[in-house]
PDB file of C-alpha atoms in Angstrom:
ATOM      1  CA  MET C  11      12.239  15.551  -8.182  1.00 53.00           C
ATOM      2  CA  ARG C  12      11.733  12.033  -9.432  1.00 61.00           C
ATOM      3  CA  VAL C  13      14.153   9.131  -9.214  1.00 54.00           C
ATOM      4  CA  SER C  14      14.430   5.967 -11.233  1.00 53.00           C
ATOM      5  CA  ALA C  15      13.105   3.120  -9.102  1.00 55.00           C
ATOM      6  CA  LYS C  16      14.953  -0.160  -8.887  1.00 56.00           C
ATOM      7  CA  PRO C  17      13.067  -3.147 -10.331  1.00 61.00           C
ATOM      8  CA  ALA C  18      10.634  -4.339  -7.699  1.00 64.00           C
ATOM      9  CA  ARG C  19      11.529  -7.586  -5.965  1.00 83.00           C
ATOM     10  CA  LYS C  20       9.028  -8.057  -3.128  1.00 94.00           C
ATOM     11  CA  LEU C  21       5.858  -6.084  -2.556  1.00 97.00           C
ATOM     12  CA  ILE C  22       5.436  -6.170   1.213  1.00 98.00           C
ATOM     13  CA  CYS C  23       2.075  -4.827   2.357  1.00 98.00           C
ATOM     14  CA  ILE C  24       0.722  -3.870   5.768  1.00 97.00           C
ATOM     15  CA  GLY C  25      -2.890  -4.267   6.837  1.00 94.00           C
ATOM     16  CA  LYS C  26      -4.836  -2.404   9.540  1.00 94.00           C
ATOM     17  CA  ASN C  27      -2.107   0.192  10.084  1.00 96.00           C
ATOM     18  CA  TYR C  28      -4.529   3.086  10.710  1.00 93.00           C
ATOM     19  CA  ALA C  29      -6.867   2.717  13.683  1.00 89.00           C
ATOM     20  CA  LYS C  30      -9.852   4.324  11.945  1.00 88.00           C
ATOM     21  CA  HIS C  31      -9.471   1.988   8.964  1.00 88.00           C
ATOM     22  CA  ALA C  32      -9.357  -1.015  11.295  1.00 83.00           C
ATOM     23  CA  ALA C  33     -12.572   0.274  12.860  1.00 86.00           C
ATOM     24  CA  GLU C  34     -14.341   0.720   9.521  1.00 85.00           C
ATOM     25  CA  MET C  35     -13.393  -2.875   8.683  1.00 81.00           C
ATOM     26  CA  LYS C  36     -14.901  -3.931  12.048  1.00 81.00           C
ATOM     27  CA  SER C  37     -11.518  -5.139  13.209  1.00 82.00           C
ATOM     28  CA  VAL C  38      -9.263  -4.475  16.192  1.00 88.00           C
ATOM     29  CA  VAL C  39      -5.984  -2.576  16.057  1.00 87.00           C
ATOM     30  CA  PRO C  40      -3.274  -5.251  15.808  1.00 91.00           C
ATOM     31  CA  ALA C  41      -0.605  -5.704  18.464  1.00 95.00           C
ATOM     32  CA  GLU C  42       2.032  -6.209  15.772  1.00 96.00           C
ATOM     33  CA  PRO C  43       2.086  -5.459  12.032  1.00 97.00           C
ATOM     34  CA  VAL C  44      -0.205  -7.483   9.775  1.00 96.00           C
ATOM     35  CA  VAL C  45       1.954  -8.428   6.781  1.00 97.00           C
ATOM     36  CA  PHE C  46       0.989  -9.859   3.408  1.00 96.00           C
ATOM     37  CA  LEU C  47       2.607  -9.960  -0.035  1.00 96.00           C
ATOM     38  CA  LYS C  48       1.589  -9.013  -3.545  1.00 97.00           C
ATOM     39  CA  PRO C  49       3.271 -10.269  -6.737  1.00 96.00           C
ATOM     40  CA  SER C  50       5.341  -7.761  -8.717  1.00 94.00           C
ATOM     41  CA  THR C  51       3.036  -8.472 -11.684  1.00 95.00           C
ATOM     42  CA  ALA C  52       0.368  -6.439  -9.847  1.00 97.00           C
ATOM     43  CA  ILE C  53       2.311  -3.208 -10.453  1.00 97.00           C
ATOM     44  CA  ILE C  54       1.075  -0.603 -12.922  1.00 97.00           C
ATOM     45  CA  GLY C  55       2.230   2.982 -13.281  1.00 97.00           C
ATOM     46  CA  ASP C  56       0.785   6.452 -13.569  1.00 97.00           C
ATOM     47  CA  GLY C  57      -1.700   6.783 -16.422  1.00 98.00           C
ATOM     48  CA  GLU C  58      -2.431   3.065 -16.645  1.00 98.00           C
ATOM     49  CA  ALA C  59      -5.621   1.173 -15.816  1.00 98.00           C
ATOM     50  CA  VAL C  60      -6.766  -1.076 -12.995  1.00 98.00           C
ATOM     51  CA  VAL C  61      -8.591  -4.007 -14.599  1.00 98.00           C
ATOM     52  CA  LEU C  62     -11.530  -5.349 -12.627  1.00 98.00           C
ATOM     53  CA  PRO C  63     -11.271  -9.142 -12.338  1.00 97.00           C
ATOM     54  CA  PRO C  64     -14.241 -11.300 -13.393  1.00 96.00           C
ATOM     55  CA  MET C  65     -13.945 -13.195 -10.084  1.00 95.00           C
ATOM     56  CA  SER C  66     -14.979 -10.160  -8.009  1.00 97.00           C
ATOM     57  CA  THR C  67     -17.903  -7.741  -7.935  1.00 96.00           C
ATOM     58  CA  ASP C  68     -16.579  -5.487  -5.152  1.00 98.00           C
ATOM     59  CA  VAL C  69     -13.116  -4.006  -5.737  1.00 98.00           C
ATOM     60  CA  HIS C  70     -11.986  -1.269  -3.321  1.00 98.00           C
ATOM     61  CA  HIS C  71      -9.339   1.480  -3.441  1.00 98.00           C
ATOM     62  CA  GLU C  72      -6.758   1.845  -0.656  1.00 98.00           C
ATOM     63  CA  VAL C  73      -4.284   4.726  -0.986  1.00 98.00           C
ATOM     64  CA  GLU C  74      -0.920   4.210   0.716  1.00 98.00           C
ATOM     65  CA  LEU C  75       2.537   5.634   1.231  1.00 98.00           C
ATOM     66  CA  VAL C  76       5.104   3.311  -0.354  1.00 98.00           C
ATOM     67  CA  ALA C  77       8.739   3.091   0.769  1.00 98.00           C
ATOM     68  CA  GLN C  78      11.355   1.522  -1.472  1.00 97.00           C
ATOM     69  CA  VAL C  79      14.346  -0.255   0.033  1.00 97.00           C
ATOM     70  CA  GLY C  80      17.719   0.952  -1.246  1.00 96.00           C
ATOM     71  CA  ARG C  81      20.093  -1.036   0.944  1.00 96.00           C
ATOM     72  CA  ARG C  82      20.067  -4.718   1.841  1.00 96.00           C
ATOM     73  CA  GLY C  83      19.352  -5.511   5.461  1.00 97.00           C
ATOM     74  CA  ARG C  84      18.331  -8.171   7.945  1.00 98.00           C
ATOM     75  CA  ASN C  85      17.346  -7.631  11.590  1.00 98.00           C
ATOM     76  CA  ILE C  86      17.571  -3.872  11.099  1.00 98.00           C
ATOM     77  CA  PRO C  87      17.358  -1.818  14.319  1.00 98.00           C
ATOM     78  CA  GLU C  88      14.482   0.663  14.318  1.00 98.00           C
ATOM     79  CA  SER C  89      16.997   3.477  14.868  1.00 98.00           C
ATOM     80  CA  GLU C  90      18.656   2.633  11.527  1.00 98.00           C
ATOM     81  CA  ALA C  91      15.567   1.621   9.561  1.00 98.00           C
ATOM     82  CA  LEU C  92      14.966   4.828   7.609  1.00 98.00           C
ATOM     83  CA  SER C  93      18.555   4.799   6.326  1.00 98.00           C
ATOM     84  CA  HIS C  94      17.649   1.656   4.366  1.00 98.00           C
ATOM     85  CA  ILE C  95      14.953   3.496   2.394  1.00 98.00           C
ATOM     86  CA  SER C  96      16.035   5.154  -0.841  1.00 97.00           C
ATOM     87  CA  ALA C  97      12.751   6.612  -2.095  1.00 97.00           C
ATOM     88  CA  TYR C  98       9.046   7.149  -1.445  1.00 98.00           C
ATOM     89  CA  ALA C  99       5.978   7.087  -3.689  1.00 98.00           C
ATOM     90  CA  VAL C 100       2.217   7.059  -3.394  1.00 98.00           C
ATOM     91  CA  GLY C 101       0.504   3.794  -4.304  1.00 98.00           C
ATOM     92  CA  LEU C 102      -2.763   1.899  -4.261  1.00 98.00           C
ATOM     93  CA  ASP C 103      -3.500  -1.463  -2.695  1.00 98.00           C
ATOM     94  CA  MET C 104      -6.505  -2.553  -4.744  1.00 98.00           C
ATOM     95  CA  THR C 105      -8.561  -5.182  -2.936  1.00 98.00           C
ATOM     96  CA  ALA C 106     -11.306  -7.552  -4.057  1.00 97.00           C
ATOM     97  CA  ARG C 107     -13.273  -6.987  -0.865  1.00 97.00           C
ATOM     98  CA  ASP C 108     -15.776  -9.775  -1.442  1.00 97.00           C
ATOM     99  CA  LEU C 109     -13.001 -12.317  -1.965  1.00 96.00           C
ATOM    100  CA  GLN C 110     -11.116 -11.003   1.043  1.00 95.00           C
ATOM    101  CA  ALA C 111     -14.218 -11.270   3.227  1.00 94.00           C
ATOM    102  CA  GLU C 112     -14.719 -14.881   2.183  1.00 95.00           C
ATOM    103  CA  ALA C 113     -11.054 -15.650   2.833  1.00 95.00           C
ATOM    104  CA  LYS C 114     -11.351 -14.154   6.315  1.00 92.00           C
ATOM    105  CA  ARG C 115     -14.458 -16.236   7.052  1.00 93.00           C
ATOM    106  CA  SER C 116     -12.656 -19.371   5.908  1.00 95.00           C
ATOM    107  CA  GLY C 117      -9.397 -18.573   7.660  1.00 93.00           C
ATOM    108  CA  HIS C 118      -7.563 -18.457   4.323  1.00 94.00           C
ATOM    109  CA  PRO C 119      -4.810 -16.068   3.140  1.00 92.00           C
ATOM    110  CA  TRP C 120      -5.691 -12.881   1.263  1.00 92.00           C
ATOM    111  CA  SER C 121      -3.434 -13.587  -1.725  1.00 95.00           C
ATOM    112  CA  VAL C 122      -6.207 -13.906  -4.313  1.00 96.00           C
ATOM    113  CA  ALA C 123      -8.091 -10.819  -3.089  1.00 97.00           C
ATOM    114  CA  LYS C 124      -4.924  -8.708  -3.209  1.00 97.00           C
ATOM    115  CA  GLY C 125      -2.829 -10.197  -5.984  1.00 97.00           C
ATOM    116  CA  PHE C 126      -4.602  -9.709  -9.313  1.00 98.00           C
ATOM    117  CA  ASP C 127      -2.661  -8.122 -12.160  1.00 97.00           C
ATOM    118  CA  THR C 128      -2.934  -4.284 -11.960  1.00 98.00           C
ATOM    119  CA  PHE C 129      -3.799  -4.382  -8.220  1.00 98.00           C
ATOM    120  CA  ALA C 130      -0.684  -2.453  -7.106  1.00 98.00           C
ATOM    121  CA  PRO C 131      -0.662   0.932  -8.872  1.00 98.00           C
ATOM    122  CA  LEU C 132       2.549   2.754  -8.028  1.00 97.00           C
ATOM    123  CA  GLY C 133       3.492   6.378  -8.647  1.00 97.00           C
ATOM    124  CA  ALA C 134       6.899   7.771  -9.546  1.00 97.00           C
ATOM    125  CA  PHE C 135       9.413   7.806  -6.698  1.00 97.00           C
ATOM    126  CA  ALA C 136      10.943  10.818  -4.983  1.00 97.00           C
ATOM    127  CA  PRO C 137      14.286  10.457  -3.165  1.00 97.00           C
ATOM    128  CA  ALA C 138      14.014   9.776   0.549  1.00 97.00           C
ATOM    129  CA  ALA C 139      16.215  12.809   1.230  1.00 95.00           C
ATOM    130  CA  ALA C 140      13.444  15.032  -0.160  1.00 94.00           C
ATOM    131  CA  VAL C 141      11.042  13.875   2.586  1.00 96.00           C
ATOM    132  CA  SER C 142      11.813  15.746   5.785  1.00 94.00           C
ATOM    133  CA  ASP C 143       9.414  13.829   8.048  1.00 97.00           C
ATOM    134  CA  VAL C 144       7.839  10.651   6.718  1.00 98.00           C
ATOM    135  CA  GLN C 145       5.379  10.644   9.640  1.00 98.00           C
ATOM    136  CA  ASP C 146       3.973  14.041   8.701  1.00 98.00           C
ATOM    137  CA  LEU C 147       2.674  13.531   5.159  1.00 98.00           C
ATOM    138  CA  MET C 148      -0.896  13.991   3.968  1.00 98.00           C
ATOM    139  CA  LEU C 149      -2.420  11.188   1.884  1.00 98.00           C
ATOM    140  CA  THR C 150      -5.409  11.948  -0.344  1.00 98.00           C
ATOM    141  CA  LEU C 151      -7.416   9.892  -2.810  1.00 98.00           C
ATOM    142  CA  ALA C 152     -10.165  11.240  -5.052  1.00 98.00           C
ATOM    143  CA  VAL C 153     -12.519   9.234  -7.253  1.00 98.00           C
ATOM    144  CA  ASN C 154     -13.939  11.210 -10.169  1.00 98.00           C
ATOM    145  CA  GLY C 155     -12.993  14.412  -8.347  1.00 98.00           C
ATOM    146  CA  GLU C 156     -14.614  13.421  -5.018  1.00 98.00           C
ATOM    147  CA  VAL C 157     -12.208  13.079  -2.081  1.00 98.00           C
ATOM    148  CA  ARG C 158     -12.736   9.772  -0.308  1.00 97.00           C
ATOM    149  CA  GLN C 159      -9.543   9.321   1.706  1.00 98.00           C
ATOM    150  CA  HIS C 160      -7.608  12.075   3.463  1.00 97.00           C
ATOM    151  CA  ALA C 161      -5.326  11.457   6.432  1.00 96.00           C
ATOM    152  CA  CYS C 162      -1.846  12.012   7.823  1.00 97.00           C
ATOM    153  CA  THR C 163       0.879   9.404   8.127  1.00 98.00           C
ATOM    154  CA  ARG C 164       1.262  10.405  11.781  1.00 97.00           C
ATOM    155  CA  ASP C 165      -1.911   8.368  12.342  1.00 96.00           C
ATOM    156  CA  MET C 166      -0.165   5.102  11.480  1.00 97.00           C
ATOM    157  CA  VAL C 167      -0.317   2.480  14.213  1.00 97.00           C
ATOM    158  CA  PHE C 168       3.243   1.417  13.347  1.00 98.00           C
ATOM    159  CA  SER C 169       5.648   3.996  11.922  1.00 98.00           C
ATOM    160  CA  VAL C 170       7.626   3.401   8.747  1.00 98.00           C
ATOM    161  CA  ALA C 171      10.748   2.789  10.826  1.00 98.00           C
ATOM    162  CA  GLN C 172       8.923   0.244  12.989  1.00 98.00           C
ATOM    163  CA  LEU C 173       7.607  -1.529   9.894  1.00 98.00           C
ATOM    164  CA  ILE C 174      11.034  -1.756   8.266  1.00 98.00           C
ATOM    165  CA  ALA C 175      12.564  -3.104  11.476  1.00 98.00           C
ATOM    166  CA  TYR C 176       9.761  -5.639  11.933  1.00 98.00           C
ATOM    167  CA  CYS C 177       9.708  -6.875   8.331  1.00 98.00           C
ATOM    168  CA  SER C 178      13.490  -7.249   8.300  1.00 98.00           C
ATOM    169  CA  ARG C 179      13.160  -9.792  11.092  1.00 98.00           C
ATOM    170  CA  VAL C 180      11.010 -11.897   8.755  1.00 97.00           C
ATOM    171  CA  PHE C 181      12.496 -11.255   5.297  1.00 94.00           C
ATOM    172  CA  THR C 182      15.903 -10.085   4.188  1.00 97.00           C
ATOM    173  CA  LEU C 183      15.105  -6.696   2.683  1.00 97.00           C
ATOM    174  CA  GLU C 184      16.727  -6.140  -0.702  1.00 96.00           C
ATOM    175  CA  PRO C 185      17.178  -3.118  -2.962  1.00 96.00           C
ATOM    176  CA  GLY C 186      13.963  -2.648  -4.937  1.00 95.00           C
ATOM    177  CA  ASP C 187      11.641  -4.137  -2.326  1.00 97.00           C
ATOM    178  CA  CYS C 188       8.559  -1.960  -1.892  1.00 97.00           C
ATOM    179  CA  LEU C 189       6.749  -1.552   1.411  1.00 98.00           C
ATOM    180  CA  TYR C 190       3.076  -0.526   1.149  1.00 98.00           C
ATOM    181  CA  THR C 191       2.543   0.962   4.603  1.00 98.00           C
ATOM    182  CA  GLY C 192      -1.237   0.640   5.042  1.00 97.00           C
ATOM    183  CA  THR C 193      -4.292   2.703   4.191  1.00 96.00           C
ATOM    184  CA  PRO C 194      -6.319   5.209   6.209  1.00 95.00           C
ATOM    185  CA  GLU C 195     -10.089   5.214   6.561  1.00 95.00           C
ATOM    186  CA  GLY C 196     -12.447   5.947   3.669  1.00 96.00           C
ATOM    187  CA  VAL C 197     -11.866   2.904   1.483  1.00 96.00           C
ATOM    188  CA  GLY C 198     -14.652   2.143  -0.951  1.00 96.00           C
ATOM    189  CA  PRO C 199     -15.668   0.539  -4.234  1.00 97.00           C
ATOM    190  CA  VAL C 200     -14.549   1.465  -7.720  1.00 98.00           C
ATOM    191  CA  HIS C 201     -16.311   0.833 -11.005  1.00 98.00           C
ATOM    192  CA  ALA C 202     -15.407   0.662 -14.671  1.00 98.00           C
ATOM    193  CA  GLY C 203     -14.920   4.186 -16.009  1.00 98.00           C
ATOM    194  CA  ASP C 204     -13.777   5.674 -12.679  1.00 98.00           C
ATOM    195  CA  HIS C 205     -10.698   7.901 -12.511  1.00 98.00           C
ATOM    196  CA  LEU C 206      -8.584   7.790  -9.345  1.00 98.00           C
ATOM    197  CA  VAL C 207      -6.091  10.482  -8.322  1.00 98.00           C
ATOM    198  CA  CYS C 208      -3.737   9.805  -5.405  1.00 98.00           C
ATOM    199  CA  GLU C 209      -1.578  12.459  -3.760  1.00 98.00           C
ATOM    200  CA  CYS C 210       0.937  12.520  -0.923  1.00 98.00           C
ATOM    201  CA  THR C 211       2.830  15.555   0.326  1.00 97.00           C
ATOM    202  CA  GLY C 212       5.914  16.223  -1.802  1.00 96.00           C
ATOM    203  CA  LEU C 213       5.523  13.099  -3.952  1.00 98.00           C
ATOM    204  CA  PRO C 214       4.531  12.756  -7.615  1.00 98.00           C
ATOM    205  CA  THR C 215       0.785  12.327  -8.166  1.00 98.00           C
ATOM    206  CA  LEU C 216      -0.567   8.939  -9.224  1.00 98.00           C
ATOM    207  CA  SER C 217      -3.561   8.827 -11.588  1.00 98.00           C
ATOM    208  CA  VAL C 218      -5.162   5.618 -12.821  1.00 98.00           C
ATOM    209  CA  SER C 219      -8.385   4.671 -14.530  1.00 98.00           C
ATOM    210  CA  VAL C 220     -10.565   1.628 -13.940  1.00 98.00           C
ATOM    211  CA  ARG C 221     -11.852  -0.634 -16.668  1.00 97.00           C
ATOM    212  CA  ALA C 222     -13.838  -3.796 -17.014  1.00 96.00           C
ATOM    213  CA  PRO C 223     -12.118  -7.014 -18.078  1.00 88.00           C
ATOM    214  CA  GLN C 224     -11.919  -7.687 -21.776  1.00 78.00           C
TER     215      GLN C 224
END
């Protein structure tokens, strides 16, 4: 079953939320969630194309579970956090890895590396009630038919409920806000002409292509 998503307000993204991904990025597991934002203009839907930006030569795929907020909240207790989520989808956090690496070296934010137009592909949403256990879903990403990422949401460092509670202490969460909950290990580069298929247990599939800038 699919549901009509509310217009996205904030795209709240979590970094290093799977220990094996942190390790492959030569980073430590964080003591608290690593939060960054993407603009809503980065969103594209199923069947659309990620456009490689001229500023980067190393764009990577990162498949993620996405939770959409359905009820406004601030300082939400972890025990009530999941009741604020109306729907789930599978998404991609596309990353200009070379620009991100330079930003890290310089101590700068990741906004440019993460925020290009088309860098937040987002599948159709399924109602939260259709997901029996959000911490027991399998995430899979294939590039041109080859599986590159495959992991379970139980491997998250911070659960979805913990992330909602934490983020609500920073931002007021509003209906339509989307939380990208982090990617597992196996991230890698994409190239013009590639076809990406993202799947998550019980959720609509997300398929996007990759093309060079015009």
